[in-house]
XYZ file of N, CA and C in Angstrom:
372
model
N 26.047 -8.816 -24.636
C 26.108 -10.076 -23.446
C 26.372 -11.193 -23.625
N 26.819 -12.009 -22.871
C 27.646 -13.238 -22.815
C 25.782 -14.827 -22.469
N 26.605 -15.293 -22.327
C 25.691 -16.054 -22.305
C 24.895 -16.430 -21.398
N 24.649 -15.687 -20.159
C 23.114 -15.186 -19.572
C 22.166 -15.376 -19.491
N 21.777 -15.945 -19.519
C 19.790 -16.221 -20.311
C 18.691 -16.008 -19.100
N 19.847 -16.184 -17.520
C 18.039 -16.118 -16.666
C 19.037 -16.388 -15.191
N 18.840 -15.478 -14.751
C 18.581 -15.480 -12.897
C 17.569 -15.723 -12.179
N 18.015 -16.994 -11.311
C 16.689 -17.837 -10.597
C 17.028 -17.611 -9.352
N 16.374 -17.133 -8.806
C 15.944 -17.570 -6.706
C 15.509 -18.483 -6.385
N 15.829 -18.883 -5.033
C 14.924 -19.970 -5.121
C 14.901 -19.494 -3.313
N 13.212 -19.795 -3.253
C 12.788 -19.792 -2.121
C 12.786 -20.790 -1.132
N 13.158 -19.850 0.427
C 13.723 -21.453 1.161
C 12.128 -21.428 1.985
N 11.665 -23.107 1.977
C 10.733 -23.413 2.347
C 10.403 -23.961 3.686
N 10.443 -23.244 5.024
C 10.210 -24.440 5.958
C 9.573 -25.555 5.924
N 8.481 -25.191 5.152
C 7.584 -26.799 4.895
C 7.112 -26.290 3.586
N 7.864 -27.480 3.094
C 7.133 -27.092 1.385
C 6.098 -28.324 1.483
N 5.557 -29.430 1.873
C 4.054 -29.316 2.004
C 3.425 -28.380 1.656
N 3.199 -27.529 2.628
C 2.682 -26.547 3.164
C 2.948 -25.476 1.569
N 3.948 -25.175 1.773
C 4.030 -23.883 0.287
C 3.682 -24.939 -1.281
N 4.387 -25.637 -0.938
C 3.795 -26.832 -2.937
C 2.006 -26.238 -2.403
N 1.434 -26.607 -1.545
C -0.160 -26.715 -1.377
C -0.434 -25.023 -2.122
N -0.027 -24.539 -1.212
C -0.058 -23.039 -1.812
C 0.102 -22.518 -2.762
N 1.112 -22.811 -3.325
C 1.353 -21.994 -4.644
C 0.804 -23.168 -5.585
N 0.354 -24.078 -5.551
C 0.273 -24.961 -6.691
C -1.739 -25.640 -6.316
N -2.419 -25.024 -4.990
C -4.010 -25.184 -5.383
C -3.862 -24.127 -5.256
N -3.790 -22.712 -4.559
C -3.949 -21.321 -4.746
C -4.407 -20.408 -5.690
N -2.864 -20.741 -6.102
C -2.010 -19.458 -6.637
C -2.391 -20.411 -8.374
N -2.600 -21.855 -8.460
C -2.715 -22.409 -9.624
C -1.308 -22.689 -10.625
N -0.328 -22.155 -10.082
C 0.949 -23.041 -10.596
C 0.783 -24.668 -10.766
N 1.920 -24.867 -11.687
C 1.842 -26.020 -11.645
C 3.640 -26.923 -11.119
N 3.175 -27.992 -10.229
C 4.193 -28.465 -10.339
C 4.958 -29.279 -10.792
N 5.934 -29.472 -11.172
C 7.096 -30.068 -12.412
C 7.974 -30.821 -12.364
N 8.171 -30.413 -11.336
C 9.747 -31.901 -10.379
C 9.693 -31.547 -8.546
N 10.216 -32.742 -8.495
C 10.322 -32.656 -6.986
C 10.758 -33.418 -6.478
N 11.691 -33.326 -5.885
C 13.187 -33.805 -5.201
C 13.505 -34.007 -3.960
N 13.616 -34.653 -3.054
C 14.082 -34.905 -1.899
C 13.758 -33.414 -1.281
N 14.571 -32.266 -0.934
C 14.218 -30.691 -0.747
C 14.227 -29.386 -1.450
N 14.063 -30.535 -2.380
C 13.860 -29.168 -3.669
C 13.154 -29.483 -4.605
N 11.865 -28.719 -4.968
C 10.709 -28.515 -5.696
C 10.926 -27.547 -7.710
N 9.797 -27.207 -8.070
C 10.184 -26.817 -9.373
C 8.689 -26.226 -9.550
N 8.478 -25.307 -9.528
C 6.813 -24.495 -9.753
C 6.594 -23.457 -11.069
N 5.768 -24.218 -12.237
C 5.526 -23.118 -13.019
C 4.322 -22.389 -12.859
N 4.546 -20.425 -12.753
C 3.159 -19.846 -13.582
C 3.546 -19.165 -14.621
N 2.602 -19.993 -15.356
C 2.004 -19.509 -16.975
C 4.009 -19.342 -17.288
N 3.825 -21.151 -17.187
C 5.690 -20.452 -17.717
C 6.358 -19.850 -17.389
N 6.276 -19.281 -16.262
C 8.129 -18.743 -15.899
C 8.032 -19.411 -14.333
N 8.839 -19.867 -14.285
C 9.654 -21.189 -12.881
C 10.201 -20.193 -11.868
N 9.467 -21.303 -10.882
C 10.222 -20.930 -9.279
C 10.257 -21.677 -8.546
N 11.903 -21.754 -8.030
C 12.778 -22.582 -7.354
C 12.138 -22.736 -5.899
N 12.593 -24.122 -5.655
C 12.257 -24.126 -3.767
C 13.176 -24.660 -2.906
N 13.518 -24.526 -2.044
C 14.674 -25.130 -1.652
C 14.069 -25.798 0.098
N 13.678 -26.683 0.502
C 12.448 -26.849 2.053
C 14.307 -26.954 2.719
N 13.526 -25.531 4.169
C 14.729 -25.868 4.602
C 14.123 -25.376 6.943
N 14.132 -26.178 6.913
C 13.154 -26.830 7.918
C 13.040 -26.067 8.939
N 15.096 -25.502 9.185
C 15.003 -24.543 10.828
C 14.796 -23.259 10.480
N 14.300 -22.899 9.044
C 13.726 -21.291 8.620
C 12.344 -20.504 9.370
N 12.695 -19.562 10.070
C 11.642 -19.384 10.734
C 10.756 -17.796 10.080
N 10.112 -17.605 11.005
C 9.207 -16.614 10.252
C 9.919 -15.146 11.085
N 10.319 -14.333 11.002
C 10.904 -13.202 11.368
C 9.308 -13.200 12.455
N 10.070 -12.582 13.797
C 9.877 -12.667 15.341
C 8.380 -11.347 14.758
N 9.165 -10.442 14.514
C 7.765 -8.873 14.656
C 6.434 -9.171 12.719
N 6.905 -10.334 12.340
C 6.063 -10.686 11.345
C 6.227 -10.215 9.750
N 7.347 -9.626 10.087
C 7.654 -8.682 8.126
C 7.936 -9.743 7.843
N 7.876 -9.219 6.430
C 8.540 -10.534 5.426
C 10.284 -10.398 5.020
N 10.858 -11.471 5.007
C 12.373 -11.056 4.483
C 12.410 -11.459 3.682
N 11.095 -11.455 2.266
C 11.869 -11.274 0.782
C 10.562 -11.000 0.557
N 10.458 -9.998 -0.434
C 9.748 -9.738 -1.774
C 9.714 -10.588 -2.732
N 8.889 -11.354 -3.635
C 9.478 -11.545 -5.581
C 8.182 -11.043 -5.650
N 8.691 -10.411 -6.444
C 7.633 -9.133 -7.449
C 7.664 -10.061 -8.569
N 6.401 -10.352 -9.306
C 5.631 -11.108 -10.522
C 4.970 -9.590 -11.753
N 5.693 -9.994 -12.428
C 5.428 -8.813 -13.320
C 4.212 -9.773 -14.413
N 3.276 -9.081 -14.722
C 2.024 -9.578 -15.067
C 1.782 -8.948 -15.774
N 1.292 -9.424 -17.324
C 0.749 -8.163 -18.235
C -0.685 -7.820 -17.720
N -1.544 -8.121 -16.956
C -2.129 -7.566 -17.178
C -3.241 -7.935 -15.452
N -2.720 -7.380 -14.048
C -3.049 -7.662 -13.295
C -4.277 -7.957 -12.426
N -5.578 -7.127 -13.234
C -6.700 -7.470 -12.996
C -7.513 -8.702 -12.682
N -6.972 -8.978 -14.166
C -6.971 -10.264 -14.945
C -6.766 -11.832 -13.836
N -6.231 -10.900 -12.629
C -5.503 -11.526 -11.213
C -7.092 -12.791 -10.692
N -7.449 -11.621 -10.826
C -8.741 -11.478 -9.813
C -9.817 -12.442 -10.565
N -10.776 -12.781 -12.189
C -10.943 -13.865 -12.233
C -10.435 -15.588 -12.378
N -8.970 -15.184 -12.563
C -8.362 -16.499 -12.719
C -7.947 -16.913 -11.914
N -7.755 -16.092 -10.703
C -7.620 -17.134 -9.719
C -8.176 -16.258 -8.493
N -9.027 -16.133 -8.801
C -10.389 -15.747 -7.733
C -10.933 -16.790 -6.914
N -11.790 -18.313 -7.464
C -11.915 -19.322 -6.200
C -11.188 -19.318 -5.543
N -9.548 -19.800 -5.787
C -8.479 -20.059 -4.700
C -8.425 -18.847 -3.625
N -8.112 -17.280 -4.822
C -7.960 -16.909 -3.753
C -8.730 -16.210 -2.708
N -10.374 -16.130 -2.897
C -11.718 -16.323 -2.086
C -10.810 -16.743 -0.332
N -10.379 -18.196 -0.285
C -9.917 -19.048 0.542
C -8.682 -18.034 1.550
N -8.281 -16.953 1.212
C -7.462 -16.686 1.790
C -7.789 -15.448 2.346
N -6.476 -15.698 4.101
C -7.964 -14.681 4.786
C -7.483 -13.416 4.441
N -8.043 -12.358 5.081
C -7.710 -10.715 4.938
C -6.575 -10.616 4.865
N -5.457 -11.311 6.691
C -3.965 -10.863 6.260
C -3.507 -11.739 5.375
N -4.002 -12.250 4.630
C -2.466 -13.031 3.921
C -2.417 -11.906 2.065
N -3.763 -11.427 2.208
C -3.789 -10.650 0.979
C -4.329 -9.051 0.876
N -3.247 -8.372 -0.137
C -3.691 -6.660 0.530
C -4.591 -7.063 -1.031
N -5.649 -5.511 -0.673
C -6.016 -5.089 -1.791
C -5.524 -4.705 -3.371
N -5.883 -4.715 -4.514
C -5.178 -4.529 -5.796
C -5.203 -2.659 -5.370
N -3.717 -2.065 -5.820
C -3.629 -0.676 -5.410
C -3.091 -0.390 -6.615
N -2.717 0.880 -6.872
C -2.599 1.724 -7.991
C -1.208 2.212 -6.959
N -0.224 1.881 -7.706
C 0.949 3.144 -6.760
C 1.616 3.764 -7.047
N 2.424 5.153 -6.642
C 2.724 6.088 -7.124
C 3.939 5.831 -8.532
N 4.748 4.957 -8.280
C 5.665 3.977 -9.302
C 5.203 3.760 -10.631
N 3.646 3.666 -11.010
C 3.842 3.553 -11.778
C 3.049 2.248 -12.293
N 2.953 1.426 -10.736
C 2.340 -0.795 -11.476
C 1.317 -0.467 -10.745
N 0.420 -1.799 -10.956
C -1.166 -1.862 -10.044
C -0.413 -3.255 -9.617
N -0.805 -3.142 -7.832
C -0.459 -4.341 -7.446
C -1.331 -4.516 -6.588
N -0.575 -5.586 -6.450
C -1.723 -7.043 -5.283
C -0.825 -7.692 -4.486
N -0.804 -7.252 -3.410
C 0.232 -8.147 -2.106
C 0.075 -9.313 -1.527
N 0.309 -10.307 -2.098
C -0.204 -12.101 -1.346
C 0.954 -12.351 -0.833
N 0.193 -12.509 0.762
C 1.586 -13.161 1.812
C 1.887 -15.061 2.027
N 2.680 -15.393 1.268
C 3.744 -16.381 1.518
C 2.976 -17.375 2.886
N 3.052 -19.136 3.281
C 2.507 -19.732 4.563
C 3.868 -19.503 5.175
N 5.366 -19.117 4.704
C 6.127 -18.388 5.938
C 6.125 -17.324 6.203
N 5.572 -16.361 5.718
C 5.637 -14.288 5.988
C 6.024 -14.138 4.550
N 6.134 -14.559 3.862
C 7.519 -13.586 2.889
C 6.561 -13.433 1.934
N 6.760 -12.465 1.033
C 5.589 -11.765 -0.503
C 5.676 -12.048 -1.173
N 5.011 -12.056 -1.897
C 4.509 -11.990 -3.529
C 3.457 -11.101 -3.387
N 4.414 -10.396 -4.471
C 4.281 -9.138 -5.393
C 3.620 -9.485 -6.833
N 2.483 -9.165 -6.956
C 1.960 -9.255 -8.246
C 1.329 -7.329 -8.975
N 2.203 -7.321 -10.217
C 2.362 -6.319 -10.565
C 2.239 -5.878 -12.111
N 1.246 -4.834 -12.640
C 1.862 -4.786 -13.814
C 1.845 -3.153 -14.086
N 2.287 -2.794 -15.182
C 2.376 -1.084 -15.635
C 0.528 -1.055 -15.397
N 0.519 0.632 -15.327
C -0.953 1.418 -15.552
C -0.699 1.868 -16.671
N -1.889 1.525 -17.407
C -1.644 2.036 -18.523
C -3.005 3.361 -18.802
């Protein structure tokens, strides 16, 4: 392999303030950089980048355009670590943890713009 060591997608946020509040306050990520329409946060040392796109609207039918999978060592640990803030999420924003047929235990969280975060770990 050559010099490539990372590929990073950008989340396009219609409301940067609302997105950062969700990621930093509810999901306890850390804001590392904020410049104009750009932001960078870290989840336990892993980066996620945002570009503010005010004209971006949710899908008319409410379905997510994007799902970001976050691989974790132990998805069950998300409950106590992120529990108090997660309790503030309405039931339509978080799905119950579920063992999937493809060998992952997953919990899905809907972001403020309707897109989805999928936290998953291998079922052992």
